[in-house]
Coordinates of C-alpha atoms in Angstrom, one line a residue:
M1 CA 2.7 27.7 -4.0
H2 CA 5.2 24.8 -2.9
K3 CA 5.2 21.5 -4.4
T4 CA 3.8 18.7 -2.5
S5 CA 2.5 15.1 -2.8
A6 CA -0.5 15.7 -1.0
W7 CA -1.6 15.6 -5.3
P8 CA -0.3 12.2 -6.3
L9 CA -0.5 10.6 -2.9
A10 CA -5.0 11.5 -2.3
L11 CA -5.1 10.2 -5.9
I12 CA -3.9 7.1 -5.1
Y13 CA -5.8 6.8 -2.0
T14 CA -8.6 7.8 -3.6
A15 CA -8.0 4.3 -5.6
L16 CA -7.8 2.9 -2.9
I17 CA -10.7 3.8 -1.4
V18 CA -12.3 2.3 -4.5
F19 CA -10.4 -0.6 -4.8
A20 CA -11.2 -1.8 -0.5
S21 CA -15.0 0.0 -1.2
L22 CA -15.8 -2.0 -4.4
F23 CA -13.2 -5.4 -4.0
P24 CA -14.0 -8.4 -5.3
F25 CA -16.0 -7.0 -7.9
D26 CA -17.4 -9.6 -9.1
G27 CA -21.4 -10.8 -9.8
W28 CA -22.3 -7.7 -10.4
R29 CA -26.0 -7.4 -10.7
A30 CA -29.2 -5.1 -10.1
Q31 CA -30.5 -6.8 -7.1
G32 CA -34.1 -4.5 -6.7
I33 CA -33.4 -3.0 -4.5
D34 CA -34.8 0.5 -4.3
P35 CA -31.3 3.2 -4.7
L36 CA -33.1 5.4 -2.1
V37 CA -33.5 2.3 0.3
F38 CA -30.3 2.8 2.6
L39 CA -30.4 6.0 1.9
L40 CA -33.7 6.2 3.9
A41 CA -32.7 3.6 6.2
R42 CA -32.6 3.9 9.9
L43 CA -29.6 4.7 12.3
P44 CA -27.6 3.1 13.1
P45 CA -28.4 0.1 11.1
P46 CA -29.5 -3.3 12.4
Y47 CA -25.8 -4.5 12.1
W48 CA -22.7 -2.7 12.6
T49 CA -19.8 -2.6 15.1
G50 CA -16.9 -0.9 16.6
F51 CA -14.8 -2.2 13.5
D52 CA -17.3 -0.7 11.1
V53 CA -17.6 2.5 12.7
V54 CA -14.1 2.9 12.9
T55 CA -12.7 2.0 9.6
N56 CA -15.5 4.2 7.7
A57 CA -14.2 6.7 9.8
A58 CA -11.1 6.5 9.7
G59 CA -10.9 5.5 6.7
Y60 CA -11.5 9.0 4.7
A61 CA -9.7 10.7 7.1
P62 CA -6.5 10.6 5.0
L63 CA -8.1 12.0 1.5
G64 CA -9.7 14.5 3.3
F65 CA -6.3 16.0 5.3
L66 CA -4.7 15.2 1.7
L67 CA -7.0 17.2 -0.5
V68 CA -6.6 20.3 1.9
L69 CA -3.0 20.0 1.7
G70 CA -3.0 20.1 -2.3
M71 CA -5.4 22.7 -2.4
L72 CA -2.9 24.7 0.3
R73 CA 0.0 23.8 -0.8
S74 CA -0.8 24.8 -4.6
G75 CA -2.3 28.7 -3.3
W76 CA -6.6 27.7 -3.2
G77 CA -6.9 28.4 0.4
R78 CA -10.2 29.5 0.5
G79 CA -12.9 27.1 0.6
A80 CA -10.2 24.3 0.5
V81 CA -12.3 21.9 3.7
L82 CA -15.7 22.4 2.2
L83 CA -14.8 21.0 -1.0
A84 CA -12.7 18.4 0.5
T85 CA -15.5 17.5 2.2
V86 CA -18.2 17.6 -0.5
V87 CA -15.3 15.4 -3.0
G88 CA -15.2 13.1 -0.2
A89 CA -18.8 13.0 0.2
L90 CA -19.5 12.8 -3.6
L91 CA -16.4 9.5 -3.7
S92 CA -18.8 7.8 -0.7
L93 CA -22.6 8.3 -2.4
S94 CA -21.3 6.9 -5.7
L95 CA -19.5 3.6 -4.1
E96 CA -22.5 2.8 -1.4
F97 CA -24.2 3.1 -4.7
L98 CA -22.4 1.1 -6.9
Q99 CA -22.3 -1.9 -3.7
I100 CA -26.1 -2.0 -4.4
Y101 CA -24.8 -4.3 -6.7
L102 CA -22.4 -6.2 -5.6
P103 CA -23.9 -8.6 -3.6
R104 CA -20.9 -9.2 -1.0
R105 CA -21.2 -5.7 -0.5
V106 CA -23.9 -3.8 1.7
P107 CA -24.8 0.1 0.7
S108 CA -25.2 1.6 4.8
N109 CA -26.3 5.6 5.4
L110 CA -24.3 5.1 8.8
D111 CA -21.6 4.1 6.4
L112 CA -21.7 7.5 3.9
L113 CA -22.1 9.5 7.5
L114 CA -19.5 7.7 8.8
N115 CA -17.3 8.4 5.4
I116 CA -18.1 12.5 4.9
G117 CA -17.1 13.2 9.1
G118 CA -14.1 11.3 8.3
T119 CA -13.1 13.1 5.1
L120 CA -14.2 16.5 7.4
A121 CA -12.0 15.3 10.1
G122 CA -8.8 14.9 8.1
A123 CA -9.2 18.2 6.4
L124 CA -9.4 20.3 9.6
S125 CA -6.4 18.6 10.5
A126 CA -5.0 19.8 7.7
A127 CA -6.5 23.5 7.9
L128 CA -5.6 23.2 11.4
L129 CA -2.0 22.0 10.8
E130 CA -2.0 25.3 8.5
R131 CA -3.0 27.4 10.9
L132 CA -0.2 26.3 12.9
G133 CA 2.4 26.7 10.6
A134 CA 3.1 22.7 10.7
L135 CA 3.1 22.4 7.4
D136 CA 5.5 25.4 6.3
R137 CA 8.3 23.4 8.3
W138 CA 7.1 21.1 7.2
S139 CA 8.7 22.3 3.8
D140 CA 10.9 22.8 5.5
F141 CA 12.1 19.6 6.6
R142 CA 11.3 18.7 2.7
S143 CA 13.9 21.2 1.7
R144 CA 16.2 20.2 4.4
W145 CA 16.2 16.1 3.8
F146 CA 14.7 15.6 0.0
V147 CA 16.3 16.5 -3.2
A148 CA 13.4 18.8 -4.4
D149 CA 11.8 16.6 -7.8
A150 CA 11.7 13.7 -4.3
S151 CA 8.0 13.4 -4.6
G152 CA 7.7 10.0 -7.2
G153 CA 10.6 8.3 -3.9
M154 CA 8.3 9.9 -1.4
V155 CA 4.6 9.2 -2.3
L156 CA 6.4 5.0 -3.2
L157 CA 7.3 5.4 0.5
A158 CA 4.7 6.3 1.6
L159 CA 2.9 3.5 0.6
W160 CA 5.6 1.0 1.4
P161 CA 4.1 0.3 5.2
M162 CA 0.6 -0.1 4.0
A163 CA 1.5 -2.5 1.7
L164 CA 3.5 -4.7 4.5
L165 CA 0.1 -4.8 6.5
F166 CA -1.1 -8.0 3.4
P167 CA 0.4 -11.0 4.8
A168 CA 3.2 -12.2 2.7
A169 CA 4.6 -15.6 2.3
V170 CA 8.3 -14.8 3.6
P171 CA 8.5 -11.4 5.8
F172 CA 8.9 -7.7 3.5
G173 CA 8.3 -10.6 0.6
L174 CA 7.0 -8.2 -1.8
G175 CA 5.8 -8.6 -5.1
Q176 CA 6.0 -13.0 -5.5
V177 CA 3.5 -13.3 -8.5
L178 CA 4.5 -15.7 -10.3
E179 CA 2.0 -18.8 -9.2
R180 CA -0.9 -16.4 -8.7
L181 CA -0.1 -15.0 -12.7
E182 CA 0.0 -18.1 -14.3
A183 CA -2.7 -19.7 -12.6
A184 CA -5.2 -17.0 -14.0
L185 CA -3.2 -17.5 -16.9
I186 CA -4.4 -20.6 -17.1
E187 CA -7.8 -19.7 -16.4
L188 CA -7.5 -17.1 -18.6
L189 CA -7.3 -18.9 -21.5
A190 CA -8.3 -22.4 -20.9
D191 CA -10.3 -23.8 -24.2
T192 CA -8.6 -22.0 -26.3
P193 CA -5.7 -22.9 -28.4
F194 CA -3.1 -20.4 -26.5
L195 CA -2.9 -22.5 -23.7
D196 CA -0.2 -24.1 -25.6
W197 CA 1.6 -21.3 -25.6
L198 CA 2.2 -20.8 -21.6
P199 CA 6.1 -21.3 -21.0
L200 CA 4.7 -23.9 -18.0
R201 CA 6.7 -25.1 -15.5
E202 CA 7.7 -29.0 -15.3
A203 CA 8.7 -29.0 -12.0
A204 CA 7.0 -27.6 -9.0
L205 CA 8.7 -24.9 -7.8
D206 CA 11.4 -25.3 -4.6
P207 CA 10.8 -23.7 -1.4
L208 CA 13.3 -21.2 -0.2
S209 CA 15.9 -22.4 1.9
P210 CA 16.6 -21.0 5.4
S211 CA 19.8 -19.1 3.5
G212 CA 17.1 -17.9 0.7
E213 CA 14.5 -16.8 3.0
L214 CA 17.7 -14.8 5.0
L215 CA 18.5 -13.1 1.4
C216 CA 14.6 -12.7 1.3
V217 CA 14.5 -10.4 4.0
T218 CA 17.3 -8.7 4.3
L219 CA 17.0 -7.2 0.4
G220 CA 13.2 -6.3 1.2
L221 CA 14.5 -4.2 4.1
L222 CA 17.7 -2.6 2.2
I223 CA 15.7 -2.1 -1.1
P224 CA 12.9 0.1 0.7
C225 CA 16.4 2.1 2.5
L226 CA 18.4 2.3 -1.0
L227 CA 14.9 4.3 -2.5
G228 CA 15.9 6.7 0.3
Y229 CA 18.7 7.4 -0.5
C230 CA 18.1 8.1 -4.3
V231 CA 15.8 11.3 -2.7
I232 CA 17.8 11.8 1.1
R233 CA 20.3 14.5 0.7
Q234 CA 23.0 13.7 3.7
M235 CA 24.4 10.8 5.6
G236 CA 23.5 11.4 9.0
R237 CA 19.8 12.0 7.2
R238 CA 20.4 7.9 5.3
A239 CA 21.1 6.6 9.0
L240 CA 18.1 7.6 10.7
F241 CA 15.8 7.3 7.2
A242 CA 17.6 3.6 7.4
L243 CA 16.4 2.6 11.4
G244 CA 13.4 4.1 11.0
V245 CA 12.7 1.4 7.6
V246 CA 13.9 -1.2 9.7
V247 CA 11.7 -0.5 12.8
V248 CA 8.5 0.5 10.8
G249 CA 9.1 -2.6 8.8
V250 CA 9.4 -5.4 11.8
V251 CA 6.3 -2.9 13.9
L252 CA 3.4 -3.5 10.6
T253 CA 5.1 -7.1 9.9
A254 CA 4.3 -7.4 13.3
L255 CA 0.9 -6.2 13.2
S256 CA 0.5 -7.9 10.3
A257 CA 0.8 -10.9 11.5
A258 CA -1.2 -10.4 15.2
L259 CA -4.4 -8.9 12.8
S260 CA -4.1 -12.4 11.1
W261 CA -3.5 -14.7 13.9
G262 CA -4.6 -13.3 17.0
P263 CA -1.4 -10.8 19.3
V264 CA 0.1 -13.8 20.8
H265 CA 2.0 -15.4 16.9
A266 CA 2.3 -11.7 16.6
W267 CA 6.0 -12.1 16.6
E268 CA 6.2 -16.3 15.6
W269 CA 7.2 -14.9 12.2
M270 CA 10.8 -14.2 13.6
S271 CA 12.5 -17.4 12.9
L272 CA 16.7 -16.6 13.2
P273 CA 16.9 -16.1 9.6
V274 CA 14.5 -13.4 9.5
R275 CA 16.1 -12.2 12.9
V276 CA 19.9 -12.9 10.8
G277 CA 18.1 -10.9 7.9
V278 CA 16.7 -7.8 9.2
W279 CA 20.1 -6.8 10.9
G280 CA 22.2 -7.5 8.0
A281 CA 19.3 -4.8 6.1
L282 CA 20.1 -2.7 8.5
A283 CA 24.0 -3.0 8.7
L284 CA 24.4 -2.8 5.0
A285 CA 21.7 0.0 4.9
L286 CA 24.4 2.0 6.9
L287 CA 27.6 1.3 5.3
L288 CA 25.5 2.3 2.0
V289 CA 24.8 5.8 3.4
A290 CA 28.0 7.1 2.2
L291 CA 26.9 5.8 -1.3
P292 CA 26.4 8.7 -4.5
R293 CA 22.3 8.8 -5.5
R294 CA 23.1 7.6 -9.1
A295 CA 25.1 4.6 -7.7
C296 CA 22.1 4.0 -4.6
A297 CA 19.6 3.7 -8.3
A298 CA 22.2 1.2 -10.2
V299 CA 22.4 -0.2 -6.4
L300 CA 18.8 -0.2 -5.9
L301 CA 17.9 -2.2 -9.1
L302 CA 19.5 -5.4 -9.1
A303 CA 18.3 -5.7 -5.3
L304 CA 15.3 -5.0 -6.5
A305 CA 16.2 -7.5 -9.7
W306 CA 17.9 -10.2 -7.5
H307 CA 14.6 -10.2 -4.5
L308 CA 11.4 -10.7 -7.1
A309 CA 14.0 -13.5 -8.5
L310 CA 14.3 -14.8 -5.5
L311 CA 10.9 -14.4 -4.3
N312 CA 9.3 -16.0 -7.5
Q313 CA 10.8 -18.6 -7.6
A314 CA 9.6 -20.0 -4.5
P315 CA 6.2 -21.7 -3.6
T316 CA 4.0 -20.0 -1.5
S317 CA 2.7 -22.6 1.6
A318 CA 0.2 -24.0 2.7
Y319 CA -0.3 -21.9 6.2
F320 CA -0.3 -19.2 3.6
A321 CA -2.6 -20.0 2.0
Q322 CA -5.2 -20.1 5.2
T323 CA -4.3 -16.8 5.8
L324 CA -5.3 -15.1 2.9
Q325 CA -8.4 -17.0 3.9
I326 CA -8.8 -15.0 7.3
W327 CA -8.4 -12.1 5.3
E328 CA -10.7 -13.1 2.3
Q329 CA -13.4 -13.5 4.7
G330 CA -14.9 -11.3 7.6
R331 CA -13.9 -7.5 9.0
F332 CA -11.5 -8.2 6.4
I333 CA -12.7 -7.7 2.8
R334 CA -12.7 -4.1 2.7
F335 CA -9.0 -4.3 2.9
Y336 CA -8.1 -7.9 1.1
G337 CA -7.9 -6.7 -2.3
L338 CA -6.8 -3.0 -1.7
G339 CA -3.6 -4.3 0.4
Q340 CA -3.2 -7.5 -2.2
W341 CA -2.2 -5.0 -5.2
L342 CA -0.6 -3.0 -2.5
G343 CA 1.5 -5.6 -2.1
W344 CA 2.3 -7.2 -5.3
L345 CA 2.8 -3.9 -7.1
W346 CA 5.0 -2.3 -4.9
P347 CA 8.1 -3.6 -6.0
Y348 CA 7.3 -3.2 -9.9
A349 CA 6.3 0.5 -9.4
T350 CA 9.5 1.0 -7.5
L351 CA 11.0 -0.5 -10.4
L352 CA 9.6 1.9 -12.9
Y353 CA 10.1 4.1 -10.8
V354 CA 14.0 3.5 -10.3
L355 CA 15.1 3.1 -14.0
L356 CA 12.7 6.4 -15.3
R357 CA 14.5 8.4 -12.6
V358 CA 18.1 7.3 -14.5
S359 CA 16.4 7.2 -17.5
R360 CA 15.7 11.3 -17.2
R361 CA 19.0 11.8 -16.0
D362 CA 20.6 10.8 -18.3
A363 CA 18.8 12.8 -21.4
Q364 CA 19.9 15.4 -19.3
T365 CA 23.4 15.3 -19.1

Protein backbone atom coordinates (compact mmCIF):
# COMPACT_ATOMS: atom_id res chain seq x y z
CA MET A 1 0.00 0.00 0.00
CA HIS A 2 1.32 3.42 -0.98
CA LYS A 3 0.40 6.97 -0.09
CA THR A 4 -1.56 8.43 -2.97
CA SER A 5 -3.21 11.66 -4.03
CA ALA A 6 -5.49 9.70 -6.36
CA TRP A 7 -8.42 9.46 -3.94
CA PRO A 8 -8.76 13.19 -3.16
CA LEU A 9 -8.19 13.97 -6.83
CA ALA A 10 -10.88 11.46 -7.84
CA LEU A 11 -13.31 13.01 -5.37
CA ILE A 12 -12.57 16.53 -6.59
CA TYR A 13 -12.80 15.43 -10.21
CA THR A 14 -16.18 13.82 -9.54
CA ALA A 15 -17.40 17.12 -8.11
CA LEU A 16 -16.09 18.89 -11.21
CA ILE A 17 -17.97 16.48 -13.47
CA VAL A 18 -21.17 17.15 -11.54
CA PHE A 19 -20.59 20.88 -11.94
CA ALA A 20 -19.93 20.62 -15.65
CA SER A 21 -22.93 18.35 -16.21
CA LEU A 22 -25.57 20.27 -14.24
CA PHE A 23 -24.46 23.89 -14.54
CA PRO A 24 -26.17 26.41 -14.28
CA PHE A 25 -28.26 24.56 -11.65
CA ASP A 26 -31.34 26.74 -12.16
CA GLY A 27 -34.79 26.28 -13.66
CA TRP A 28 -35.33 22.83 -12.17
CA ARG A 29 -38.75 21.52 -13.16
CA ALA A 30 -40.50 18.43 -14.42
CA GLN A 31 -40.80 18.79 -18.19
CA GLY A 32 -43.08 15.84 -18.78
CA ILE A 33 -40.30 13.78 -20.36
CA ASP A 34 -40.23 10.04 -19.89
CA PRO A 35 -36.89 9.21 -18.21
CA LEU A 36 -36.41 6.28 -20.58
CA VAL A 37 -36.79 8.36 -23.73
CA PHE A 38 -33.14 9.37 -23.99
CA LEU A 39 -31.97 5.83 -23.24
CA LEU A 40 -34.05 4.34 -26.03
CA ALA A 41 -33.48 7.13 -28.55
CA ARG A 42 -31.79 6.31 -31.83
CA LEU A 43 -28.05 6.65 -32.23
CA PRO A 44 -26.54 8.98 -33.15
CA PRO A 45 -28.88 11.73 -31.93
CA PRO A 46 -30.03 14.41 -34.38
CA TYR A 47 -27.78 17.11 -32.92
CA TRP A 48 -24.20 16.29 -32.03
CA THR A 49 -20.76 17.66 -32.83
CA GLY A 50 -17.23 16.37 -32.80
CA PHE A 51 -16.56 18.69 -29.87
CA ASP A 52 -19.27 16.93 -27.85
CA VAL A 53 -17.86 13.52 -28.70
CA VAL A 54 -14.33 14.45 -27.66
CA THR A 55 -15.31 16.23 -24.45
CA ASN A 56 -17.69 13.50 -23.28
CA ALA A 57 -15.13 10.76 -23.81
CA ALA A 58 -12.09 12.68 -22.62
CA GLY A 59 -13.96 14.21 -19.69
CA TYR A 60 -14.49 10.87 -17.96
CA ALA A 61 -11.11 9.31 -18.77
CA PRO A 62 -9.31 11.00 -15.84
CA LEU A 63 -12.00 9.72 -13.48
CA GLY A 64 -11.42 6.12 -14.55
CA PHE A 65 -7.68 6.62 -14.34
CA LEU A 66 -7.79 8.12 -10.84
CA LEU A 67 -10.19 5.51 -9.49
CA VAL A 68 -8.07 2.61 -10.69
CA LEU A 69 -4.90 4.36 -9.56
CA GLY A 70 -6.34 4.86 -6.09
CA MET A 71 -7.43 1.23 -5.85
CA LEU A 72 -4.08 -0.07 -7.08
CA ARG A 73 -2.13 2.18 -4.72
CA SER A 74 -4.37 1.02 -1.86
CA GLY A 75 -3.68 -2.64 -2.57
CA TRP A 76 -7.07 -3.36 -4.11
CA GLY A 77 -6.17 -4.47 -7.61
CA ARG A 78 -8.62 -7.24 -8.41
CA GLY A 79 -11.56 -5.98 -10.44
CA ALA A 80 -10.35 -2.38 -10.26
CA VAL A 81 -11.01 -1.65 -13.95
CA LEU A 82 -14.51 -3.11 -13.84
CA LEU A 83 -15.42 -1.33 -10.62
CA ALA A 84 -14.13 2.02 -11.88
CA THR A 85 -16.11 1.63 -15.11
CA VAL A 86 -19.28 0.80 -13.18
CA VAL A 87 -18.78 3.86 -10.96
CA GLY A 88 -18.32 6.08 -14.02
CA ALA A 89 -21.36 4.56 -15.71
CA LEU A 90 -23.59 5.07 -12.66
CA LEU A 91 -22.37 8.64 -12.24
CA SER A 92 -23.03 9.45 -15.89
CA LEU A 93 -26.43 7.76 -15.86
CA SER A 94 -27.46 9.69 -12.74
CA LEU A 95 -26.39 13.01 -14.23
CA GLU A 96 -28.11 12.34 -17.56
CA PHE A 97 -31.34 11.58 -15.67
CA LEU A 98 -31.00 14.80 -13.69
CA GLN A 99 -30.53 16.77 -16.90
CA ILE A 100 -34.12 15.87 -17.79
CA TYR A 101 -35.18 18.43 -15.17
CA LEU A 102 -32.88 21.19 -16.45
CA PRO A 103 -34.30 23.10 -19.43
CA ARG A 104 -30.85 24.22 -20.58
CA ARG A 105 -29.39 20.71 -20.63
CA VAL A 106 -30.23 17.82 -22.97
CA PRO A 107 -29.79 14.20 -21.81
CA SER A 108 -28.29 11.91 -24.41
CA ASN A 109 -27.62 8.20 -24.67
CA LEU A 110 -24.61 9.02 -26.84
CA ASP A 111 -23.17 11.10 -24.01
CA LEU A 112 -23.75 8.19 -21.64
CA LEU A 113 -21.96 5.72 -23.91
CA LEU A 114 -19.07 8.12 -24.48
CA ASN A 115 -18.75 8.75 -20.75
CA ILE A 116 -18.61 5.01 -20.07
CA GLY A 117 -16.09 4.53 -22.86
CA GLY A 118 -13.96 7.35 -21.52
CA THR A 119 -14.03 5.91 -18.01
CA LEU A 120 -13.05 2.48 -19.34
CA ALA A 121 -10.21 3.95 -21.40
CA GLY A 122 -8.85 5.83 -18.40
CA ALA A 123 -9.16 2.75 -16.18
CA LEU A 124 -7.37 0.55 -18.70
CA SER A 125 -4.61 3.15 -19.04
CA ALA A 126 -3.98 3.08 -15.29
CA ALA A 127 -3.97 -0.72 -15.23
CA LEU A 128 -1.56 -0.83 -18.18
CA LEU A 129 0.78 1.66 -16.55
CA GLU A 130 0.74 -0.41 -13.38
CA ARG A 131 1.62 -3.55 -15.33
CA LEU A 132 4.47 -1.74 -17.08
CA GLY A 133 5.83 -0.56 -13.74
CA ALA A 134 5.19 3.12 -14.45
CA LEU A 135 3.24 3.63 -11.23
CA ASP A 136 6.08 2.21 -9.14
CA ARG A 137 8.44 4.60 -10.89
CA TRP A 138 6.02 7.42 -10.09
CA SER A 139 6.09 6.39 -6.42
CA ASP A 140 9.88 6.49 -6.48
CA PHE A 141 9.78 9.87 -8.20
CA ARG A 142 7.35 11.22 -5.64
CA SER A 143 9.42 10.02 -2.70
CA ARG A 144 12.54 11.67 -4.17
CA TRP A 145 10.90 14.97 -5.06
CA PHE A 146 8.19 15.52 -2.46
CA VAL A 147 7.90 15.35 1.31
CA ALA A 148 5.79 12.59 2.82
CA ASP A 149 2.74 14.76 3.58
CA ALA A 150 2.59 16.45 0.18
CA SER A 151 -0.79 15.11 -0.96
CA GLY A 152 -2.79 18.28 -0.30
CA GLY A 153 -0.26 20.50 -1.99
CA MET A 154 -0.02 18.18 -4.97
CA VAL A 155 -3.79 18.21 -5.40
CA LEU A 156 -3.83 22.02 -5.39
CA LEU A 157 -0.94 22.14 -7.84
CA ALA A 158 -2.79 19.74 -10.14
CA LEU A 159 -5.88 21.96 -10.05
CA TRP A 160 -4.03 25.22 -10.76
CA PRO A 161 -3.65 24.65 -14.54
CA MET A 162 -7.35 23.83 -14.80
CA ALA A 163 -8.23 27.05 -12.98
CA LEU A 164 -6.19 29.03 -15.52
CA LEU A 165 -8.35 27.84 -18.40
CA PHE A 166 -11.20 30.04 -17.23
CA PRO A 167 -10.58 33.60 -18.51
CA ALA A 168 -9.35 36.01 -15.85
CA ALA A 169 -9.53 39.80 -15.94
CA VAL A 170 -5.81 39.89 -15.09
CA PRO A 171 -3.51 37.10 -16.34
CA PHE A 172 -2.95 34.58 -13.52
CA GLY A 173 -5.34 36.65 -11.39
CA LEU A 174 -7.29 33.91 -9.64
CA GLY A 175 -9.63 34.80 -6.79
CA GLN A 176 -11.14 38.10 -8.00
CA VAL A 177 -14.55 37.73 -6.37
CA LEU A 178 -15.38 40.98 -4.56
CA GLU A 179 -17.58 42.55 -7.25
CA ARG A 180 -19.56 39.38 -7.85
CA LEU A 181 -19.86 38.71 -4.12
CA GLU A 182 -21.23 42.20 -3.53
CA ALA A 183 -23.72 41.82 -6.38
CA ALA A 184 -24.83 38.41 -5.11
CA LEU A 185 -25.34 39.73 -1.57
CA ILE A 186 -27.32 42.73 -2.81
CA GLU A 187 -29.57 40.45 -4.85
CA LEU A 188 -29.97 38.03 -1.95
CA LEU A 189 -30.80 40.71 0.61
CA ALA A 190 -32.97 42.86 -1.66
CA ASP A 191 -36.25 43.94 -0.05
CA THR A 192 -34.98 42.95 3.40
CA PRO A 193 -33.81 45.16 6.27
CA PHE A 194 -30.43 43.41 6.16
CA LEU A 195 -29.53 45.21 2.93
CA ASP A 196 -28.67 48.32 4.94
CA TRP A 197 -26.12 46.32 6.90
CA LEU A 198 -23.90 45.78 3.87
CA PRO A 199 -20.74 47.92 3.91
CA LEU A 200 -21.25 49.22 0.38
CA ARG A 201 -18.53 51.18 -1.34
CA GLU A 202 -19.09 54.90 -1.80
CA ALA A 203 -16.82 55.10 -4.86
CA ALA A 204 -16.25 52.86 -7.84
CA LEU A 205 -13.25 50.57 -7.90
CA ASP A 206 -10.23 51.99 -9.71
CA PRO A 207 -8.68 49.96 -12.54
CA LEU A 208 -5.25 48.51 -11.97
CA SER A 209 -2.36 50.67 -13.07
CA PRO A 210 0.32 49.07 -15.28
CA SER A 211 2.51 48.65 -12.20
CA GLY A 212 -0.40 47.09 -10.31
CA GLU A 213 -1.03 44.67 -13.18
CA LEU A 214 2.67 43.80 -13.26
CA LEU A 215 2.62 43.06 -9.53
CA CYS A 216 -0.54 40.92 -9.82
CA VAL A 217 1.00 38.88 -12.63
CA THR A 218 4.21 38.41 -10.67
CA LEU A 219 2.39 37.28 -7.53
CA GLY A 220 -0.04 35.13 -9.51
CA LEU A 221 2.84 33.09 -10.94
CA LEU A 222 4.95 33.16 -7.78
CA ILE A 223 2.17 31.69 -5.61
CA PRO A 224 2.11 28.19 -7.22
CA CYS A 225 5.91 28.17 -7.19
CA LEU A 226 5.95 28.84 -3.45
CA LEU A 227 3.24 26.24 -2.92
CA GLY A 228 5.45 23.72 -4.67
CA TYR A 229 8.44 24.77 -2.57
CA CYS A 230 6.41 23.88 0.55
CA VAL A 231 6.41 20.21 -0.51
CA ILE A 232 9.48 19.82 -2.78
CA ARG A 233 12.71 18.69 -1.20
CA GLN A 234 15.77 20.02 -3.06
CA MET A 235 16.88 23.34 -4.57
CA GLY A 236 17.58 22.03 -8.06
CA ARG A 237 14.20 20.36 -8.28
CA ARG A 238 12.54 23.52 -7.04
CA ALA A 239 14.21 25.50 -9.82
CA LEU A 240 12.99 23.03 -12.45
CA PHE A 241 9.52 23.13 -10.94
CA ALA A 242 9.44 26.95 -11.04
CA LEU A 243 10.42 26.93 -14.70
CA GLY A 244 7.69 24.39 -15.41
CA VAL A 245 5.09 26.49 -13.56
CA VAL A 246 5.89 29.55 -15.65
CA VAL A 247 5.81 27.62 -18.92
CA VAL A 248 2.54 25.85 -18.07
CA GLY A 249 0.97 29.09 -16.85
CA VAL A 250 1.86 31.01 -20.01
CA VAL A 251 0.77 28.21 -22.35
CA LEU A 252 -2.58 27.64 -20.63
CA THR A 253 -3.35 31.36 -20.44
CA ALA A 254 -2.70 31.56 -24.18
CA LEU A 255 -4.96 28.54 -24.69
CA SER A 256 -7.70 30.23 -22.66
CA ALA A 257 -7.38 33.35 -24.81
CA ALA A 258 -7.50 31.25 -27.98
CA LEU A 259 -10.65 29.47 -26.80
CA SER A 260 -12.29 32.78 -25.91
CA TRP A 261 -11.27 34.98 -28.82
CA GLY A 262 -9.82 32.66 -31.44
CA PRO A 263 -6.27 31.45 -32.18
CA VAL A 264 -5.32 34.76 -33.78
CA HIS A 265 -5.71 36.50 -30.42
CA ALA A 266 -3.99 33.84 -28.30
CA TRP A 267 -1.12 36.14 -27.30
CA GLU A 268 -2.80 39.55 -27.15
CA TRP A 269 -2.91 39.38 -23.35
CA MET A 270 0.90 39.43 -23.28
CA SER A 271 1.29 43.19 -22.78
CA LEU A 272 4.48 44.83 -21.52
CA PRO A 273 3.45 44.74 -17.82
CA VAL A 274 2.51 41.07 -18.20
CA ARG A 275 5.82 40.18 -19.85
CA VAL A 276 7.78 41.96 -17.16
CA GLY A 277 5.63 40.30 -14.49
CA VAL A 278 6.26 36.83 -15.92
CA TRP A 279 10.02 37.32 -15.97
CA GLY A 280 9.89 38.92 -12.54
CA ALA A 281 8.00 35.94 -11.13
CA LEU A 282 10.56 33.52 -12.56
CA ALA A 283 13.45 35.57 -11.19
CA LEU A 284 11.90 35.77 -7.72
CA ALA A 285 11.06 32.07 -7.74
CA LEU A 286 14.67 31.19 -8.58
CA LEU A 287 15.96 33.53 -5.87
CA LEU A 288 13.79 31.78 -3.28
CA VAL A 289 14.70 28.17 -4.10
CA ALA A 290 16.94 27.88 -1.03
CA LEU A 291 14.26 29.09 1.38
CA PRO A 292 13.27 26.54 4.07
CA ARG A 293 9.81 25.05 3.68
CA ARG A 294 8.43 26.85 6.72
CA ALA A 295 9.72 30.18 5.44
CA CYS A 296 8.21 29.37 2.02
CA ALA A 297 4.84 28.92 3.70
CA ALA A 298 5.17 32.30 5.43
CA VAL A 299 6.12 34.08 2.19
CA LEU A 300 3.30 32.26 0.41
CA LEU A 301 0.76 33.56 2.93
CA LEU A 302 2.01 37.11 2.42
CA ALA A 303 1.94 36.73 -1.37
CA LEU A 304 -1.60 35.35 -1.31
CA ALA A 305 -2.88 38.14 0.93
CA TRP A 306 -1.22 40.84 -1.19
CA HIS A 307 -2.37 39.29 -4.47
CA LEU A 308 -6.00 38.93 -3.38
CA ALA A 309 -6.08 42.44 -1.92
CA LEU A 310 -4.78 43.96 -5.17
CA LEU A 311 -7.13 41.98 -7.39
CA ASN A 312 -10.25 42.65 -5.37
CA GLN A 313 -9.61 46.38 -5.23
CA ALA A 314 -9.85 46.53 -9.03
CA PRO A 315 -12.94 46.12 -11.25
CA THR A 316 -13.33 43.69 -14.10
CA SER A 317 -13.36 45.26 -17.55
CA ALA A 318 -16.13 45.36 -20.14
CA TYR A 319 -14.01 43.13 -22.37
CA PHE A 320 -13.82 40.59 -19.57
CA ALA A 321 -17.61 40.63 -19.21
CA GLN A 322 -17.90 39.99 -22.95
CA THR A 323 -15.52 37.05 -22.62
CA LEU A 324 -17.69 35.56 -19.89
CA GLN A 325 -20.71 35.80 -22.18
CA ILE A 326 -18.83 33.74 -24.75
CA TRP A 327 -18.13 31.07 -22.13
CA GLU A 328 -21.70 31.15 -20.80
CA GLN A 329 -23.11 30.36 -24.23
CA GLY A 330 -22.52 27.66 -26.79
CA ARG A 331 -19.95 24.95 -26.42
CA PHE A 332 -18.37 26.33 -23.22
CA ILE A 333 -21.57 26.06 -21.17
CA ARG A 334 -20.48 22.73 -19.69
CA PHE A 335 -17.16 24.22 -18.53
CA TYR A 336 -18.35 27.64 -17.42
CA GLY A 337 -19.37 26.88 -13.84
CA LEU A 338 -16.52 24.41 -13.41
CA GLY A 339 -13.79 26.80 -14.49
CA GLN A 340 -15.39 29.75 -12.78
CA TRP A 341 -15.46 28.13 -9.37
CA LEU A 342 -11.94 26.78 -9.74
CA GLY A 343 -10.68 30.23 -10.65
CA TRP A 344 -12.52 31.82 -7.74
CA LEU A 345 -11.72 29.31 -5.03
CA TRP A 346 -8.21 28.05 -5.81
CA PRO A 347 -6.29 30.81 -3.99
CA TYR A 348 -8.58 30.63 -0.97
CA ALA A 349 -8.22 26.85 -0.80
CA THR A 350 -4.46 27.32 -1.02
CA LEU A 351 -4.59 29.90 1.76
CA LEU A 352 -6.52 27.48 3.97
CA TYR A 353 -4.17 24.61 3.15
CA VAL A 354 -1.06 26.60 4.05
CA LEU A 355 -2.61 27.88 7.28
CA LEU A 356 -3.52 24.33 8.29
CA ARG A 357 -0.08 23.08 7.35
CA VAL A 358 1.67 25.75 9.40
CA SER A 359 -0.65 25.30 12.38
CA ARG A 360 -0.17 21.54 12.30
CA ARG A 361 3.58 21.98 12.44
CA ASP A 362 3.19 24.41 15.33
CA ALA A 363 1.16 21.82 17.22
CA GLN A 364 3.84 19.20 16.64
CA THR A 365 6.69 21.39 17.92
